[in-house]
Coordinates of N, CA, C and O in Angstrom, one line a residue:
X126 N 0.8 -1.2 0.0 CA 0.0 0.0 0.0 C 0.9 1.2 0.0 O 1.9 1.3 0.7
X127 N 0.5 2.3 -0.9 CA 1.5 3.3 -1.1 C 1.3 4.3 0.4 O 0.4 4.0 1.3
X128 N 1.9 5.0 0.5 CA 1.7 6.0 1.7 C 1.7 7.7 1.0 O 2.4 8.3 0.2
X129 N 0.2 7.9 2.3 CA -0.1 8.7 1.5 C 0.8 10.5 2.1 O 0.8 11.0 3.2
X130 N 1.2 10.7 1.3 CA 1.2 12.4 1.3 C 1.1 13.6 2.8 O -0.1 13.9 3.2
X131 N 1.9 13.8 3.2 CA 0.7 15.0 4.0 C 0.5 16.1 3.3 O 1.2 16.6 2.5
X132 N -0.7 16.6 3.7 CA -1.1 17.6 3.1 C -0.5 18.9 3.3 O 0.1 18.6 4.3
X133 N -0.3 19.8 3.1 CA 0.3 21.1 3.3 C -1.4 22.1 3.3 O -2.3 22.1 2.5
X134 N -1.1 22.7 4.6 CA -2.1 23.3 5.1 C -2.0 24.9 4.1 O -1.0 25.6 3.9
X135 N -3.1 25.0 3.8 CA -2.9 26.6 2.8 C -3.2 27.6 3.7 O -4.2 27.4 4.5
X136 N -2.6 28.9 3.7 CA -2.6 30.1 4.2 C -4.3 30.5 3.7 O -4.7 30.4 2.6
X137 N -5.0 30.9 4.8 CA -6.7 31.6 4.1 C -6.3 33.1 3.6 O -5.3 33.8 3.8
X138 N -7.4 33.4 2.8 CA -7.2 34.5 2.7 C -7.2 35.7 3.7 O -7.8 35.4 4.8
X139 N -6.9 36.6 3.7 CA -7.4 37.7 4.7 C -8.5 38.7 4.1 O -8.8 39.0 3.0
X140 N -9.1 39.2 5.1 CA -10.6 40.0 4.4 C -10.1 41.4 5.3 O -9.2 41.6 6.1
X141 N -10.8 41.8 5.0 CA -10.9 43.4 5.3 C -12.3 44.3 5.2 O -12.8 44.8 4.1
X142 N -12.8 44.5 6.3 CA -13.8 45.6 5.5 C -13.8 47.0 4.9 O -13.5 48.1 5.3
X143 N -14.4 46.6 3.8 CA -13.9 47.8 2.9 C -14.9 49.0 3.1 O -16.1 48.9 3.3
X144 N -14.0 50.5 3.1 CA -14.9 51.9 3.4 C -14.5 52.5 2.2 O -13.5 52.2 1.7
X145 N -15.1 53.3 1.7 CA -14.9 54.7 1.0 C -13.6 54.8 0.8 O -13.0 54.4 -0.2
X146 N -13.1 55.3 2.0 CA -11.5 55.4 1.5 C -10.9 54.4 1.7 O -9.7 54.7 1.5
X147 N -11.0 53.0 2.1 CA -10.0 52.1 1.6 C -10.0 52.2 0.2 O -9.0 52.3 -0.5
X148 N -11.4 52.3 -0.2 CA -11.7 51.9 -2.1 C -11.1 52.6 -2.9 O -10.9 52.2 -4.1
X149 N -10.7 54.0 -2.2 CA -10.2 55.4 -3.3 C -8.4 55.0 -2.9 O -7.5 55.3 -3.7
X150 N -8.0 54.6 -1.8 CA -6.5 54.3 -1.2 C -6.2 53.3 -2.6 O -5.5 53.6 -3.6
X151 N -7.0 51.7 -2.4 CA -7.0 50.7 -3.3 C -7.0 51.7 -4.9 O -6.0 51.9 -5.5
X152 N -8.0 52.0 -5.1 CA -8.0 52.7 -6.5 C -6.7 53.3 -7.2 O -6.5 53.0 -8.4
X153 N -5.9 54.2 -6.1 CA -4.9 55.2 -6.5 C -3.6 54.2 -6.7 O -2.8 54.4 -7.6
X154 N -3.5 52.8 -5.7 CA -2.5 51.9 -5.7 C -2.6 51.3 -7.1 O -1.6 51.1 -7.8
X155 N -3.9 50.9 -7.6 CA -4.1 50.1 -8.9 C -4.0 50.9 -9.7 O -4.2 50.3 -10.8
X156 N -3.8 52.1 -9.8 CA -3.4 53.0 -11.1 C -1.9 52.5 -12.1 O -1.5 52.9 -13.2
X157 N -1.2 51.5 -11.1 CA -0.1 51.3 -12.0 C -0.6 49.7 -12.2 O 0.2 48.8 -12.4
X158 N -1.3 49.6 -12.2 CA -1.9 48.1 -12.9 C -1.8 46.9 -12.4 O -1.6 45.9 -13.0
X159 N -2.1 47.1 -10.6 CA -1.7 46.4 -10.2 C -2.9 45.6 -9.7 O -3.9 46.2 -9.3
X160 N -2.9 44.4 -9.8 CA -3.8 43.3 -9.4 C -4.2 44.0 -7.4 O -3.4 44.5 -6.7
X161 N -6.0 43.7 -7.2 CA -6.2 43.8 -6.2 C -5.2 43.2 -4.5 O -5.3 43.6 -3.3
X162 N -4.4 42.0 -5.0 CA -4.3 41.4 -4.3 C -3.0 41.8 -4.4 O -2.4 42.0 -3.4
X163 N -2.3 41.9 -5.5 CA -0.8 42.4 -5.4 C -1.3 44.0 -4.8 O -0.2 44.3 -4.3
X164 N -1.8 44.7 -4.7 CA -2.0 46.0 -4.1 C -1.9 46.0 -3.1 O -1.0 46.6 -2.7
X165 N -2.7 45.3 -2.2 CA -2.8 45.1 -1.0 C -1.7 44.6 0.3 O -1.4 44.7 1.5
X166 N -1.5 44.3 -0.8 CA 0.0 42.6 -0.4 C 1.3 43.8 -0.5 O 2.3 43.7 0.3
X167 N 1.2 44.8 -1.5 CA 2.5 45.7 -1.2 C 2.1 47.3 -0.3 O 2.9 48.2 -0.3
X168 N 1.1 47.2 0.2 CA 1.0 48.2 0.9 C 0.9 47.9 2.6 O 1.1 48.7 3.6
X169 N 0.6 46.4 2.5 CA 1.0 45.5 3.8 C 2.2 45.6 4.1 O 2.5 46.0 5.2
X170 N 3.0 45.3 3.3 CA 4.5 45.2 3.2 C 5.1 46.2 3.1 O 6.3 46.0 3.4
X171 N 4.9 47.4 2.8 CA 5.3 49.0 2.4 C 5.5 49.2 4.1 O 6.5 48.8 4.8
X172 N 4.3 49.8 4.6 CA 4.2 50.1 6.1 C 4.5 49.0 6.9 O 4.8 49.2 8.1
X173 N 4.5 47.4 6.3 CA 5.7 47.1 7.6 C 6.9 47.1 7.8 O 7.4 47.1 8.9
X174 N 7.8 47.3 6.4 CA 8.8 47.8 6.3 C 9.2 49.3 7.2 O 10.0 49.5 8.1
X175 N 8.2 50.3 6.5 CA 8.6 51.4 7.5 C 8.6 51.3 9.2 O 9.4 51.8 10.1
X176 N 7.7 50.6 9.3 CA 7.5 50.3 11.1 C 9.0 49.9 11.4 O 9.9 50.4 12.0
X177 N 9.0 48.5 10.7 CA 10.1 47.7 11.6 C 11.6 48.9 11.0 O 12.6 48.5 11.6
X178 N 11.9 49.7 10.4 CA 13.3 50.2 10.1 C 13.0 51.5 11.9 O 13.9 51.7 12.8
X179 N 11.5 52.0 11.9 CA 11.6 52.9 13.2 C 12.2 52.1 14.1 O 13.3 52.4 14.5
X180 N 11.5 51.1 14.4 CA 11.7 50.2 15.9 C 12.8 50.0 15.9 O 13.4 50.2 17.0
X181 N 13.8 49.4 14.4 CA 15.1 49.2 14.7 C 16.1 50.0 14.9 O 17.3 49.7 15.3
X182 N 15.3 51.5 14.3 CA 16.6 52.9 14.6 C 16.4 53.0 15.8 O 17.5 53.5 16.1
X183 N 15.7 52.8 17.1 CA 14.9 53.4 18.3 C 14.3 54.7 17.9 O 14.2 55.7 18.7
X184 N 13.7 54.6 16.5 CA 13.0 56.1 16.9 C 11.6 56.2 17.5 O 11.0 57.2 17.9
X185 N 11.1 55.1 17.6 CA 10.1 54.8 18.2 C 9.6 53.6 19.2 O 9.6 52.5 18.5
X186 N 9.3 53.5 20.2 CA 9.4 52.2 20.8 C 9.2 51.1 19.9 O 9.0 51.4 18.7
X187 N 9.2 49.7 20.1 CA 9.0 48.7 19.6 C 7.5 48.4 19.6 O 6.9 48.3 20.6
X188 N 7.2 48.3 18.8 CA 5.2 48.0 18.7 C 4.1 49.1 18.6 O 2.9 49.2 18.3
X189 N 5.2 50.1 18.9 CA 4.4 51.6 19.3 C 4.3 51.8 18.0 O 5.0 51.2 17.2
X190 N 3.1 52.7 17.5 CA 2.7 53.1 15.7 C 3.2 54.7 15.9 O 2.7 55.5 16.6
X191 N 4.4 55.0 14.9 CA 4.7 55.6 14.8 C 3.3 57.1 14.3 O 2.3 56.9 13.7
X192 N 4.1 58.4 14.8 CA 2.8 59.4 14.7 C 2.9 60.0 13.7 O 2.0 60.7 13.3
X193 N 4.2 59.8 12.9 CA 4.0 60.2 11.3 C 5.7 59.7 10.7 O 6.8 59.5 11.2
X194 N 5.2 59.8 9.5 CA 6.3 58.6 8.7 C 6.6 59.5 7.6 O 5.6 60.0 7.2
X195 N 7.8 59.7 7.1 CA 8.0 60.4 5.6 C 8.5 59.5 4.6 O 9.5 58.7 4.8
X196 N 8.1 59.6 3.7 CA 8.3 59.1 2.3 C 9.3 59.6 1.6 O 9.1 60.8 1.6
X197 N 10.2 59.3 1.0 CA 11.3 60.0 0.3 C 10.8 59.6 -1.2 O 10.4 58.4 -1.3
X198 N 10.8 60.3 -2.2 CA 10.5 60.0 -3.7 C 11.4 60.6 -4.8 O 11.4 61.8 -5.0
X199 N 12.3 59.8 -5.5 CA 13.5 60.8 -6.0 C 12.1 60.9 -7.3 O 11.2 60.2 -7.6
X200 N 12.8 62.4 -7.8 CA 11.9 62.8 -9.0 C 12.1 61.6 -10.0 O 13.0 60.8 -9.7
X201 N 11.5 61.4 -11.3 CA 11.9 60.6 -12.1 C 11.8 61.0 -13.5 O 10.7 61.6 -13.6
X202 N 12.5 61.0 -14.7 CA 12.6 61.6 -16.0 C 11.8 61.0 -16.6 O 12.0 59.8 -16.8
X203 N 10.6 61.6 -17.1 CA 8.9 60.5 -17.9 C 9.1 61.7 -19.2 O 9.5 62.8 -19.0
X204 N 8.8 61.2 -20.1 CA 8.6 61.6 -21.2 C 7.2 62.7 -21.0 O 6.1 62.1 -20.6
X205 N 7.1 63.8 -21.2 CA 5.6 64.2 -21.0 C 4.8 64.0 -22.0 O 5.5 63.8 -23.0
X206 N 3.5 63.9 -22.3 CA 2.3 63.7 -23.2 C 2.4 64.9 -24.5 O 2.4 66.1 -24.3
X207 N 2.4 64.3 -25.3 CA 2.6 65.3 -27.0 C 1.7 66.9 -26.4 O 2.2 68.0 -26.4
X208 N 0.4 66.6 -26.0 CA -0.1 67.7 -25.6 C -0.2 68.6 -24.2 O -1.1 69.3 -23.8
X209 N 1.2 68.4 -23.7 CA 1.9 69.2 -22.7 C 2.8 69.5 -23.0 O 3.0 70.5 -22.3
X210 N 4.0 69.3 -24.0 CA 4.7 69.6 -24.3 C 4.5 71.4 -24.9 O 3.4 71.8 -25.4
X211 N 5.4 72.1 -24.8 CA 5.6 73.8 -24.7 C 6.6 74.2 -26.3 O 6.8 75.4 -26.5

């Protein structure tokens, strides 16, 4: 008799209830074409990134939610649209 397999237990999904502005937050994320679940999944990961770099500078206790966070964004060189151009 062959033996069988264990199974590998699957991760569930996560739910969230959705408001107004999660949907317009979500909206602005999927402007670069990003699947609902890859949106989500990098904005989970965005802000936990920034948490865990506070906690590990000491700039804010460990667990504590920091009271405001800055974003750094280098400019980037885009081609502008035929009808903006001057």
């Amino acid at each position: 008799m062959a033996t069988k397999k264990p199974t590998r237990r699957r991760r569930s999904p996560v739910s969230v209830p959705r408001t107004d502005s999660f949907d317009a937050a979500l909206a602005t994320v999927m402007r670069t074409g990003m699947t609902k679940a890859d949106a989500v999944r990098l904005a989970v990961e965005f802000l936990a990134h920034g948490w865990q770099s506070a906690w590990d500078a000491g700039a804010v206790p460990d667990g504590k939610i920091p009271d405001r966070m800055l974003m750094r964004v280098q400019e980037q060189d885009t081609p502008q649209a035929a009808n903006q151009r001057e």
